[in-house]
Amino acid sequence: MTTSYEGSQIMPDHSSDQYPVDATNKVKRRHDRGFYDHDTVHALLDSAALAHVAYVIDERPFCTPTLFWREGTRLYWHGSSASRMLRNLSKGEPACLTVTHFDSIVLARSGFNHSADYRSVMAFGTARLVTDLVEKDRALTMMVDRFFPDRTALLRPTTGQETKATAVIAMEIEKASAKIRARGVVDDEEDYELPIYAERLPIRTVIGTPEPCPRIIPGVERATTLESYREGRHLEEALLEAYQLAYS
Amino acid sequence: MTTSYEGSQIMPDHSSDQYPVDATNKVKRRHDRGFYDHDTVHALLDSAALAHVAYVIDERPFCTPTLFWREGTRLYWHGSSASRMLRNLSKGEPACLTVTHFDSIVLARSGFNHSADYRSVMAFGTARLVTDLVEKDRALTMMVDRFFPDRTALLRPTTGQETKATAVIAMEIEKASAKIRARGVVDDEEDYELPIYAERLPIRTVIGTPEPCPRIIPGVERATTLESYREGRHLEEALLEAYQLAYS
């Protein structure tokens, strides 16, 4: 085995397609933590709603949080047409979209071995404004339905004005890498004998009690398609389940 | 009132120092959500462990997740000396460090009004390698003690080899902005009459059951300074409490 998930439950599927690897996306530090197959990369993307996008304006880097989703090997995100990032990306700009699942903080017996468990993806490509109206309409639907399957059909229809005011960005993934640490406490062998406390502090992102809008008119019920999102559930599980429903 | 926290419990302190505002950090889209005072910016930073850092290599953007912490108006993060980012930053490079607290997904009565509650900070500056040994030693201590007050004193001392293998990056915050949405469902007034379900789906990042290393030698107890980190607690509360202890 030249690769390992270091104890993670996720198993790499070596029959899956791979993203090409070069100097841009090759995991250099701790290369044993790097994966490039579509299945691993896509599963980490589809179990997230929040990404951070890096882009360059006047040679300076910007890092912007945004909701996003995947369709095949293409990523989508959105924002107002007024935003700085989108104005700049309209002609097509290199971007890097990163998703991080933060799984634990690791307290070891030395400062050096303190660490964290995480699963992250960096995806590289050229971001462009979606100008084709058919692609844009579809994207505006999936922007909602990817998270809440079939919800758009229940909503007040989007107006032309709203469509105009929403910019949709698309980025074909040219290269991508996943990086996974799932090892908990790992100390130097001789340090285990020392009288020092060590632990893995697990972290999880969960759904709270759904808060219905107080102005819902009587008799209107929560759709059964929202059942993925229930109190106490890991957000990533609900997001992945909804994604699979939406694109099944 | 020209600014508002839109229902958030956090109150802006207008007597606090402000970060300078210019085209780089001015919140343009939804400028009513933008804040620049040190107290707001710092509180959002100090209640987080994970940041995403954007930097530029060969005119291309990279977005890297990392643990970080703040000291005054300076941010620190680290990585192996071997990493691509750090090699590049050694001469001082512009960077943008972003922290996002993701608080909810908002299901509205129209696609357009679907949203999220969040609190984010974008901090801009020039990242540089810490080469001064005194500053580096202090940083390697606070890299642990900022999260776990006084822990370094209990650990196996860091070796010269380890210090050499750990690169520490510092970035003086030149500009910063916080952006906060804490409004839940907000629909167009006429849409409230429609028979459509709407809700705020709260999200929180919590601490799980601490997992002591199975190889701890008998009699070694968890330090009382770790009591901030207990099962079910919001991670951000524990991190802020630990931060205040560490720097008090």
CSV table of C-alpha atoms in Angstrom, one decimal:
chain,number,residue,atom,x,y,z
A,1,MET,CA,0.0,0.0,0.0
A,2,THR,CA,1.5,3.3,-1.1
A,3,THR,CA,-1.5,5.3,0.0
A,4,SER,CA,-3.6,5.0,3.1
A,5,TYR,CA,-6.5,6.8,4.7
A,6,GLU,CA,-4.8,6.6,8.0
A,7,GLY,CA,-7.7,5.0,9.8
A,8,SER,CA,-10.5,6.9,8.0
A,9,GLN,CA,-13.7,5.0,7.2
A,10,ILE,CA,-13.6,6.3,3.7
A,11,MET,CA,-12.0,3.8,1.3
A,12,PRO,CA,-10.3,5.0,-1.9
A,13,ASP,CA,-11.7,3.5,-5.1
A,14,HIS,CA,-8.7,3.0,-7.4
A,15,SER,CA,-11.0,2.1,-10.3
A,16,SER,CA,-12.3,5.7,-10.2
A,17,ASP,CA,-11.1,8.3,-12.6
A,18,GLN,CA,-8.2,10.5,-11.4
A,19,TYR,CA,-7.6,14.2,-11.6
A,20,PRO,CA,-4.3,14.9,-13.3
A,21,VAL,CA,-1.4,15.6,-11.0
A,22,ASP,CA,1.2,18.3,-11.5
A,23,ALA,CA,3.1,20.9,-9.5
A,24,THR,CA,-0.1,22.8,-8.9
A,25,ASN,CA,-2.0,20.2,-7.0
A,26,LYS,CA,0.5,17.6,-6.0
A,27,VAL,CA,0.4,17.1,-2.2
A,28,LYS,CA,4.0,17.8,-1.3
A,29,ARG,CA,4.0,18.0,2.5
A,30,ARG,CA,2.8,14.6,3.9
A,31,HIS,CA,2.2,13.2,0.4
A,32,ASP,CA,0.9,10.0,2.0
A,33,ARG,CA,-2.2,12.1,2.8
A,34,GLY,CA,-2.9,13.0,-0.8
A,35,PHE,CA,-5.6,11.5,-3.1
A,36,TYR,CA,-6.6,12.5,-6.6
A,37,ASP,CA,-9.4,10.1,-7.6
A,38,HIS,CA,-12.8,11.5,-8.5
A,39,ASP,CA,-14.7,9.5,-5.9
A,40,THR,CA,-12.7,10.7,-3.0
A,41,VAL,CA,-12.6,14.4,-4.2
A,42,HIS,CA,-16.2,14.5,-5.1
A,43,ALA,CA,-17.5,12.8,-1.9
A,44,LEU,CA,-15.7,15.5,0.2
A,45,LEU,CA,-17.1,18.3,-2.0
A,46,ASP,CA,-20.7,16.9,-2.0
A,47,SER,CA,-20.8,16.6,1.8
A,48,ALA,CA,-20.1,20.4,2.1
A,49,ALA,CA,-22.1,23.6,1.6
A,50,LEU,CA,-19.3,26.1,2.4
A,51,ALA,CA,-16.2,26.6,0.4
A,52,HIS,CA,-13.5,29.2,0.4
A,53,VAL,CA,-12.5,30.6,-3.0
A,54,ALA,CA,-9.1,32.2,-3.7
A,55,TYR,CA,-8.7,34.6,-6.6
A,56,VAL,CA,-6.3,37.3,-7.6
A,57,ILE,CA,-7.0,41.0,-8.2
A,58,ASP,CA,-4.2,43.4,-9.1
A,59,GLU,CA,-1.7,40.7,-8.1
A,60,ARG,CA,-3.2,40.4,-4.6
A,61,PRO,CA,-4.9,37.3,-3.2
A,62,PHE,CA,-8.5,37.3,-1.9
A,63,CYS,CA,-10.1,34.5,0.0
A,64,THR,CA,-13.9,34.6,0.0
A,65,PRO,CA,-16.4,32.2,1.7
A,66,THR,CA,-19.3,31.0,-0.4
A,67,LEU,CA,-21.9,28.3,-0.8
A,68,PHE,CA,-21.1,26.1,-3.7
A,69,TRP,CA,-22.1,22.8,-5.4
A,70,ARG,CA,-20.7,20.3,-7.9
A,71,GLU,CA,-22.1,19.0,-11.2
A,72,GLY,CA,-19.9,16.4,-12.8
A,73,THR,CA,-16.4,17.9,-12.8
A,74,ARG,CA,-17.8,21.4,-12.7
A,75,LEU,CA,-18.2,23.6,-9.6
A,76,TYR,CA,-20.8,26.4,-9.2
A,77,TRP,CA,-21.1,29.2,-6.8
A,78,HIS,CA,-22.9,32.5,-6.8
A,79,GLY,CA,-23.1,36.0,-5.6
A,80,SER,CA,-24.5,39.4,-6.5
A,81,SER,CA,-23.5,40.8,-9.9
A,82,ALA,CA,-22.2,43.7,-7.9
A,83,SER,CA,-19.5,41.8,-6.0
A,84,ARG,CA,-15.9,42.5,-6.6
A,85,MET,CA,-14.9,38.9,-7.2
A,86,LEU,CA,-17.6,38.3,-9.8
A,87,ARG,CA,-16.9,41.5,-11.8
A,88,ASN,CA,-13.3,40.3,-12.0
A,89,LEU,CA,-14.1,36.8,-12.9
A,90,SER,CA,-16.4,37.7,-15.8
A,91,LYS,CA,-13.6,37.4,-18.3
A,92,GLY,CA,-12.5,34.1,-16.8
A,93,GLU,CA,-9.9,34.1,-14.0
A,94,PRO,CA,-7.9,31.3,-12.3
A,95,ALA,CA,-9.4,30.3,-9.0
A,96,CYS,CA,-8.9,27.8,-6.3
A,97,LEU,CA,-11.9,26.5,-4.4
A,98,THR,CA,-11.1,24.7,-1.1
A,99,VAL,CA,-13.4,22.7,1.2
A,100,THR,CA,-12.3,21.6,4.7
A,101,HIS,CA,-13.9,19.2,7.0
A,102,PHE,CA,-12.4,19.9,10.4
A,103,ASP,CA,-12.6,16.6,12.4
A,104,SER,CA,-10.5,17.0,15.5
A,105,ILE,CA,-7.8,18.8,17.4
A,106,VAL,CA,-5.0,16.4,18.5
A,107,LEU,CA,-3.1,17.0,21.8
A,108,ALA,CA,0.1,15.0,21.8
A,109,ARG,CA,3.0,14.6,24.2
A,110,SER,CA,5.2,17.2,22.4
A,111,GLY,CA,4.3,20.5,20.9
A,112,PHE,CA,5.6,19.2,17.5
A,113,ASN,CA,3.1,16.3,17.4
A,114,HIS,CA,0.1,18.5,18.2
A,115,SER,CA,-2.1,18.2,15.1
A,116,ALA,CA,-5.6,18.1,13.7
A,117,ASP,CA,-7.6,15.5,11.8
A,118,TYR,CA,-9.2,16.9,8.7
A,119,ARG,CA,-10.4,16.1,5.2
A,120,SER,CA,-9.9,18.8,2.6
A,121,VAL,CA,-10.1,19.4,-1.1
A,122,MET,CA,-8.3,22.0,-3.2
A,123,ALA,CA,-9.8,22.3,-6.7
A,124,PHE,CA,-8.1,24.4,-9.4
A,125,GLY,CA,-9.5,25.8,-12.6
A,126,THR,CA,-10.7,28.9,-14.5
A,127,ALA,CA,-13.8,30.5,-13.1
A,128,ARG,CA,-16.1,32.2,-15.5
A,129,LEU,CA,-19.5,34.0,-15.3
A,130,VAL,CA,-22.4,31.8,-16.5
A,131,THR,CA,-23.9,33.9,-19.3
A,132,ASP,CA,-25.8,31.2,-21.2
A,133,LEU,CA,-29.5,31.6,-20.1
A,134,VAL,CA,-30.3,27.9,-20.2
A,135,GLU,CA,-27.2,27.0,-18.1
A,136,LYS,CA,-28.0,29.9,-15.7
A,137,ASP,CA,-31.6,28.9,-15.2
A,138,ARG,CA,-30.6,25.3,-14.5
A,139,ALA,CA,-27.9,26.6,-12.1
A,140,LEU,CA,-30.3,28.8,-10.2
A,141,THR,CA,-32.6,25.8,-9.8
A,142,MET,CA,-29.8,23.5,-8.6
A,143,MET,CA,-28.4,26.2,-6.3
A,144,VAL,CA,-31.5,25.4,-4.2
A,145,ASP,CA,-32.4,21.8,-5.2
A,146,ARG,CA,-28.9,20.5,-4.7
A,147,PHE,CA,-29.4,21.2,-1.0
A,148,PHE,CA,-33.2,20.7,-0.9
A,149,PRO,CA,-34.3,18.2,-3.6
A,150,ASP,CA,-37.3,19.4,-5.7
A,151,ARG,CA,-37.8,22.5,-3.6
A,152,THR,CA,-37.7,25.0,-6.4
A,153,ALA,CA,-41.0,23.6,-7.8
A,154,LEU,CA,-42.6,24.6,-4.5
A,155,LEU,CA,-41.3,28.2,-4.4
A,156,ARG,CA,-42.5,31.5,-5.7
A,157,PRO,CA,-41.0,31.6,-9.2
A,158,THR,CA,-37.8,33.6,-9.7
A,159,THR,CA,-38.3,36.9,-11.5
A,160,GLY,CA,-36.3,38.2,-14.5
A,161,GLN,CA,-35.0,40.9,-12.2
A,162,GLU,CA,-33.8,38.4,-9.7
A,163,THR,CA,-32.1,36.3,-12.3
A,164,LYS,CA,-30.3,39.4,-13.6
A,165,ALA,CA,-29.2,40.3,-10.1
A,166,THR,CA,-27.7,36.9,-9.4
A,167,ALA,CA,-24.4,36.1,-10.9
A,168,VAL,CA,-23.5,32.4,-11.2
A,169,ILE,CA,-19.9,31.3,-11.5
A,170,ALA,CA,-18.8,28.0,-13.0
A,171,MET,CA,-15.4,26.4,-12.8
A,172,GLU,CA,-14.4,23.2,-14.6
A,173,ILE,CA,-12.1,21.4,-12.3
A,174,GLU,CA,-8.8,21.1,-14.1
A,175,LYS,CA,-6.8,19.7,-11.2
A,176,ALA,CA,-7.8,18.7,-7.7
A,177,SER,CA,-6.3,17.0,-4.7
A,178,ALA,CA,-7.8,15.7,-1.5
A,179,LYS,CA,-5.8,15.6,1.7
A,180,ILE,CA,-6.9,13.5,4.6
A,181,ARG,CA,-5.5,13.1,8.1
A,182,ALA,CA,-7.5,10.7,10.4
A,183,ARG,CA,-5.0,9.4,12.8
A,184,GLY,CA,-5.7,10.9,16.2
A,185,VAL,CA,-2.7,11.0,18.6
A,186,VAL,CA,0.5,9.9,17.1
A,187,ASP,CA,3.6,10.5,19.3
A,188,ASP,CA,7.3,9.6,18.9
A,189,GLU,CA,7.6,6.1,20.2
A,190,GLU,CA,9.8,7.0,23.2
A,191,ASP,CA,7.3,9.8,24.3
A,192,TYR,CA,4.6,7.3,25.1
A,193,GLU,CA,6.4,6.5,28.3
A,194,LEU,CA,6.3,10.1,29.6
A,195,PRO,CA,3.7,11.1,32.3
A,196,ILE,CA,1.9,13.5,29.9
A,197,TYR,CA,-1.8,13.6,29.1
A,198,ALA,CA,-2.8,13.3,25.4
A,199,GLU,CA,-6.1,13.2,23.7
A,200,ARG,CA,-8.0,13.5,20.4
A,201,LEU,CA,-10.7,16.2,20.8
A,202,PRO,CA,-13.3,15.3,18.2
A,203,ILE,CA,-15.2,18.1,16.4
A,204,ARG,CA,-18.4,17.8,14.4
A,205,THR,CA,-20.7,20.2,12.7
A,206,VAL,CA,-24.3,19.4,13.4
A,207,ILE,CA,-27.8,20.6,12.6
A,208,GLY,CA,-29.7,22.3,15.4
A,209,THR,CA,-33.4,22.4,15.9
A,210,PRO,CA,-35.0,23.6,12.6
A,211,GLU,CA,-36.7,27.0,13.2
A,212,PRO,CA,-39.8,27.3,11.1
A,213,CYS,CA,-40.5,30.9,10.0
A,214,PRO,CA,-43.1,32.3,12.5
A,215,ARG,CA,-45.1,33.7,9.6
A,216,ILE,CA,-45.9,30.4,7.8
A,217,ILE,CA,-49.5,30.3,6.9
A,218,PRO,CA,-51.6,27.7,8.8
A,219,GLY,CA,-51.6,24.2,7.3
A,220,VAL,CA,-48.3,24.5,5.4
A,221,GLU,CA,-46.1,21.6,6.3
A,222,ARG,CA,-42.4,20.9,6.1
A,223,ALA,CA,-41.7,18.8,2.9
A,224,THR,CA,-40.6,15.2,3.4
A,225,THR,CA,-37.6,16.0,1.2
A,226,LEU,CA,-36.2,18.0,4.1
A,227,GLU,CA,-36.1,15.0,6.4
A,228,SER,CA,-32.3,14.7,5.7
A,229,TYR,CA,-32.0,17.8,7.9
A,230,ARG,CA,-32.9,16.8,11.4
A,231,GLU,CA,-31.7,17.9,14.8
A,232,GLY,CA,-28.4,16.5,15.9
A,233,ARG,CA,-27.4,15.0,12.6
A,234,HIS,CA,-24.0,15.6,11.1
A,235,LEU,CA,-24.4,18.3,8.5
A,236,GLU,CA,-22.1,16.5,6.1
A,237,GLU,CA,-24.3,13.4,6.2
A,238,ALA,CA,-27.4,15.4,5.4
A,239,LEU,CA,-25.7,17.4,2.7
A,240,LEU,CA,-24.4,14.2,1.0
A,241,GLU,CA,-27.8,12.5,1.2
A,242,ALA,CA,-29.5,15.5,-0.2
A,243,TYR,CA,-26.9,15.7,-3.0
A,244,GLN,CA,-27.4,12.1,-4.0
A,245,LEU,CA,-31.2,12.5,-4.0
A,246,ALA,CA,-31.0,15.7,-6.1
A,247,TYR,CA,-28.7,14.1,-8.7
A,248,SER,CA,-30.2,10.6,-8.7
B,1,MET,CA,-28.1,53.6,12.9
B,2,THR,CA,-26.2,53.1,9.7
B,3,THR,CA,-24.9,49.7,10.8
B,4,SER,CA,-26.6,46.8,12.5
B,5,TYR,CA,-25.8,43.3,13.5
B,6,GLU,CA,-29.1,42.2,12.1
B,7,GLY,CA,-30.3,40.4,15.2
B,8,SER,CA,-26.9,39.1,16.3
B,9,GLN,CA,-26.1,39.0,20.0
B,10,ILE,CA,-22.7,40.5,19.4
B,11,MET,CA,-22.8,44.3,19.8
B,12,PRO,CA,-20.3,46.5,18.0
B,13,ASP,CA,-18.1,48.7,20.2
B,14,HIS,CA,-17.7,51.9,18.4
B,15,SER,CA,-15.1,53.1,20.9
B,16,SER,CA,-12.8,50.3,19.6
B,17,ASP,CA,-10.0,50.9,17.2
B,18,GLN,CA,-10.9,50.4,13.6
B,19,TYR,CA,-9.0,48.8,10.7
B,20,PRO,CA,-8.5,51.2,7.9
B,21,VAL,CA,-11.0,50.8,5.0
B,22,ASP,CA,-10.1,51.0,1.4
B,23,ALA,CA,-11.0,49.3,-1.9
B,24,THR,CA,-9.3,46.1,-0.7
B,25,ASN,CA,-11.4,45.4,2.4
B,26,LYS,CA,-14.5,47.6,2.0
B,27,VAL,CA,-17.6,45.3,2.1
B,28,LYS,CA,-19.3,46.2,-1.1
B,29,ARG,CA,-22.1,43.7,-1.5
B,30,ARG,CA,-24.4,44.1,1.4
B,31,HIS,CA,-22.3,46.8,3.0
B,32,ASP,CA,-24.7,47.0,5.9
B,33,ARG,CA,-23.2,43.6,6.9
B,34,GLY,CA,-19.6,45.1,7.2
B,35,PHE,CA,-17.6,45.9,10.3
B,36,TYR,CA,-14.1,47.1,10.7
B,37,ASP,CA,-13.6,47.6,14.5
B,38,HIS,CA,-10.9,45.7,16.2
B,39,ASP,CA,-13.2,44.2,18.8
B,40,THR,CA,-15.6,42.6,16.3
B,41,VAL,CA,-12.8,41.4,14.0
B,42,HIS,CA,-10.7,40.0,16.8
B,43,ALA,CA,-13.6,38.2,18.6
B,44,LEU,CA,-14.4,36.4,15.4
B,45,LEU,CA,-10.8,35.4,14.9
B,46,ASP,CA,-10.2,34.3,18.5
B,47,SER,CA,-13.2,32.0,18.5
B,48,ALA,CA,-11.8,30.0,15.6
B,49,ALA,CA,-8.9,27.6,15.1
B,50,LEU,CA,-9.3,27.0,11.3
B,51,ALA,CA,-8.6,29.6,8.7
B,52,HIS,CA,-8.2,29.5,4.9
B,53,VAL,CA,-5.2,31.5,3.6
B,54,ALA,CA,-5.1,32.7,0.0
B,55,TYR,CA,-1.8,33.4,-1.7
B,56,VAL,CA,-0.4,33.8,-5.2
B,57,ILE,CA,2.2,31.7,-6.9
B,58,ASP,CA,3.1,32.3,-10.5
B,59,GLU,CA,0.0,34.5,-10.8
B,60,ARG,CA,-2.3,31.7,-9.7
B,61,PRO,CA,-4.3,31.7,-6.5
B,62,PHE,CA,-4.0,29.0,-3.8
B,63,CYS,CA,-6.4,28.5,-0.9
B,64,THR,CA,-5.0,26.5,2.0
B,65,PRO,CA,-6.6,25.5,5.2
B,66,THR,CA,-4.5,26.0,8.3
B,67,LEU,CA,-4.7,26.4,12.1
B,68,PHE,CA,-3.9,30.0,13.1
B,69,TRP,CA,-4.0,32.4,16.0
B,70,ARG,CA,-3.8,36.1,16.7
B,71,GLU,CA,-1.5,38.2,18.9
B,72,GLY,CA,-2.4,41.9,19.0
B,73,THR,CA,-2.9,42.9,15.3
B,74,ARG,CA,-0.6,40.0,14.1
B,75,LEU,CA,-1.7,36.6,12.8
B,76,TYR,CA,0.4,33.5,13.0
B,77,TRP,CA,0.1,30.1,11.3
B,78,HIS,CA,2.5,27.3,10.6
B,79,GLY,CA,3.5,24.4,8.4
B,80,SER,CA,6.5,22.4,7.4
B,81,SER,CA,9.4,24.2,6.0
B,82,ALA,CA,8.9,22.0,3.0
B,83,SER,CA,5.5,23.2,2.0
B,84,ARG,CA,5.0,25.1,-1.2
B,85,MET,CA,3.3,28.0,0.4
B,86,LEU,CA,6.0,28.7,3.0
B,87,ARG,CA,8.9,28.5,0.6
B,88,ASN,CA,7.1,31.1,-1.4
B,89,LEU,CA,6.2,33.4,1.5
B,90,SER,CA,9.8,33.4,2.9
B,91,LYS,CA,10.5,36.7,1.2
B,92,GLY,CA,7.2,38.2,2.2
B,93,GLU,CA,4.1,37.8,0.1
B,94,PRO,CA,0.7,39.4,0.1
B,95,ALA,CA,-1.9,37.0,1.7
B,96,CYS,CA,-5.5,37.0,2.8
B,97,LEU,CA,-6.5,35.0,5.8
B,98,THR,CA,-10.2,34.3,6.1
B,99,VAL,CA,-12.3,32.8,9.0
B,100,THR,CA,-15.9,31.8,8.6
B,101,HIS,CA,-18.4,30.8,11.3
B,102,PHE,CA,-21.2,29.1,9.4
B,103,ASP,CA,-24.4,29.6,11.5
B,104,SER,CA,-27.4,28.5,9.4
B,105,ILE,CA,-28.9,27.7,6.1
B,106,VAL,CA,-32.0,29.8,5.4
B,107,LEU,CA,-34.9,28.3,3.3
B,108,ALA,CA,-37.1,31.2,2.1
B,109,ARG,CA,-40.2,31.4,0.0
B,110,SER,CA,-38.3,32.2,-3.2
B,111,GLY,CA,-35.1,30.9,-4.6
B,112,PHE,CA,-33.6,34.4,-4.5
B,113,ASN,CA,-34.1,34.8,-0.8
B,114,HIS,CA,-32.5,31.5,0.2
B,115,SER,CA,-29.4,32.5,2.2
B,116,ALA,CA,-27.2,31.6,5.1
B,117,ASP,CA,-26.3,33.2,8.4
B,118,TYR,CA,-22.6,33.5,8.9
B,119,ARG,CA,-19.9,35.6,10.6
B,120,SER,CA,-16.6,36.0,8.6
B,121,VAL,CA,-13.4,37.9,8.7
B,122,MET,CA,-11.1,38.6,5.8
B,123,ALA,CA,-7.6,39.9,7.0
B,124,PHE,CA,-5.1,41.3,4.5
B,125,GLY,CA,-1.4,41.8,4.9
B,126,THR,CA,2.1,40.6,4.0
B,127,ALA,CA,2.9,37.2,5.2
B,128,ARG,CA,6.6,36.6,6.2
B,129,LEU,CA,8.6,33.7,7.6
B,130,VAL,CA,9.4,34.2,11.3
B,131,THR,CA,13.2,33.9,11.3
B,132,ASP,CA,14.0,35.6,14.6
B,133,LEU,CA,14.6,32.8,17.1
B,134,VAL,CA,13.1,34.6,20.1
B,135,GLU,CA,9.9,35.3,18.2
B,136,LYS,CA,9.9,31.8,16.8
B,137,ASP,CA,10.2,30.1,20.2
B,138,ARG,CA,7.5,32.3,21.6
B,139,ALA,CA,5.3,31.4,18.6
B,140,LEU,CA,5.9,27.7,18.9
B,141,THR,CA,4.8,28.0,22.6
B,142,MET,CA,1.6,30.0,21.8
B,143,MET,CA,0.8,27.7,18.9
B,144,VAL,CA,-0.1,25.2,21.6
B,145,ASP,CA,-0.9,27.4,24.6
B,146,ARG,CA,-3.3,29.7,22.7
B,147,PHE,CA,-5.6,26.7,22.4
B,148,PHE,CA,-4.5,24.9,25.7
B,149,PRO,CA,-3.3,27.5,28.2
B,150,ASP,CA,0.0,26.6,29.9
B,151,ARG,CA,0.1,23.2,28.2
B,152,THR,CA,3.6,23.6,26.7
B,153,ALA,CA,5.2,23.6,30.2
B,154,LEU,CA,3.8,20.1,30.7
B,155,LEU,CA,5.1,18.7,27.4
B,156,ARG,CA,8.3,16.9,26.3
B,157,PRO,CA,10.5,19.9,25.3
B,158,THR,CA,10.7,20.8,21.6
B,159,THR,CA,14.0,19.7,20.0
B,160,GLY,CA,16.2,21.9,17.9
B,161,GLN,CA,15.5,19.6,15.0
B,162,GLU,CA,11.7,20.1,15.5
B,163,THR,CA,12.1,23.9,15.7
B,164,LYS,CA,14.0,23.8,12.4
B,165,ALA,CA,11.4,21.7,10.7
B,166,THR,CA,8.5,23.9,11.7
B,167,ALA,CA,8.1,27.1,9.7
B,168,VAL,CA,6.1,29.9,11.4
B,169,ILE,CA,4.4,32.5,9.3
B,170,ALA,CA,3.5,35.9,10.7
B,171,MET,CA,1.2,38.5,9.1
B,172,GLU,CA,0.6,42.0,10.5
B,173,ILE,CA,-3.1,42.8,9.7
B,174,GLU,CA,-3.0,45.8,7.5
B,175,LYS,CA,-6.7,45.8,6.6
B,176,ALA,CA,-9.5,43.6,7.8
B,177,SER,CA,-13.3,43.4,7.5
B,178,ALA,CA,-15.9,41.4,9.3
B,179,LYS,CA,-19.1,40.5,7.6
B,180,ILE,CA,-22.1,39.3,9.5
B,181,ARG,CA,-25.5,38.0,8.5
B,182,ALA,CA,-27.7,36.9,11.5
B,183,ARG,CA,-31.3,37.4,10.2
B,184,GLY,CA,-32.8,34.0,9.5
B,185,VAL,CA,-35.7,34.0,7.0
B,186,VAL,CA,-36.3,37.3,5.3
B,187,ASP,CA,-38.8,37.2,2.4
B,188,ASP,CA,-40.3,39.8,0.2
B,189,GLU,CA,-43.3,41.2,2.1
B,190,GLU,CA,-45.9,39.9,-0.4
B,191,ASP,CA,-44.4,36.4,-0.3
B,192,TYR,CA,-45.3,35.8,3.3
B,193,GLU,CA,-48.9,35.2,2.2
B,194,LEU,CA,-47.9,32.3,0.0
B,195,PRO,CA,-48.5,28.7,1.1
B,196,ILE,CA,-44.8,27.9,1.2
B,197,TYR,CA,-42.8,26.4,4.0
B,198,ALA,CA,-39.7,28.4,5.2
B,199,GLU,CA,-37.2,27.8,7.9
B,200,ARG,CA,-33.9,28.6,9.4
B,201,LEU,CA,-31.7,25.5,9.8
B,202,PRO,CA,-29.2,26.3,12.5
B,203,ILE,CA,-25.7,24.8,12.2
B,204,ARG,CA,-23.2,24.6,15.0
B,205,THR,CA,-19.7,23.2,15.4
B,206,VAL,CA,-19.5,21.2,18.7
B,207,ILE,CA,-17.0,19.3,20.7
B,208,GLY,CA,-17.5,15.5,20.9
B,209,THR,CA,-16.4,13.2,23.6
B,210,PRO,CA,-12.7,13.7,24.3
B,211,GLU,CA,-10.8,10.6,23.4
B,212,PRO,CA,-7.8,10.1,25.8
B,213,CYS,CA,-4.8,8.4,24.1
B,214,PRO,CA,-5.1,4.7,25.0
B,215,ARG,CA,-1.4,4.6,25.9
B,216,ILE,CA,-1.5,7.3,28.7
B,217,ILE,CA,0.5,5.9,31.6
B,218,PRO,CA,-1.7,5.2,34.7
B,219,GLY,CA,-2.3,8.1,37.1
B,220,VAL,CA,-1.9,10.9,34.5
B,221,GLU,CA,-4.9,13.1,34.5
B,222,ARG,CA,-6.5,15.6,32.1
B,223,ALA,CA,-5.3,19.2,33.1
B,224,THR,CA,-8.0,21.5,34.5
B,225,THR,CA,-7.0,24.0,31.9
B,226,LEU,CA,-8.6,21.7,29.3
B,227,GLU,CA,-12.0,22.0,31.0
B,228,SER,CA,-13.1,24.6,28.4
B,229,TYR,CA,-13.2,21.6,26.0
B,230,ARG,CA,-16.1,19.5,27.1
B,231,GLU,CA,-18.6,17.4,25.2
B,232,GLY,CA,-21.4,19.2,23.5
B,233,ARG,CA,-20.0,22.6,23.9
B,234,HIS,CA,-19.8,25.0,21.0
B,235,LEU,CA,-16.2,24.9,19.7
B,236,GLU,CA,-16.1,28.7,19.3
B,237,GLU,CA,-17.0,29.3,22.9
B,238,ALA,CA,-14.2,26.9,24.1
B,239,LEU,CA,-11.7,28.5,21.8
B,240,LEU,CA,-12.6,32.0,22.8
B,241,GLU,CA,-12.4,31.1,26.5
B,242,ALA,CA,-9.1,29.4,26.1
B,243,TYR,CA,-7.8,32.4,24.1
B,244,GLN,CA,-8.8,34.8,26.9
B,245,LEU,CA,-7.1,32.6,29.5
B,246,ALA,CA,-3.9,32.2,27.5
B,247,TYR,CA,-3.5,36.0,26.9
B,248,SER,CA,-4.9,37.2,30.2
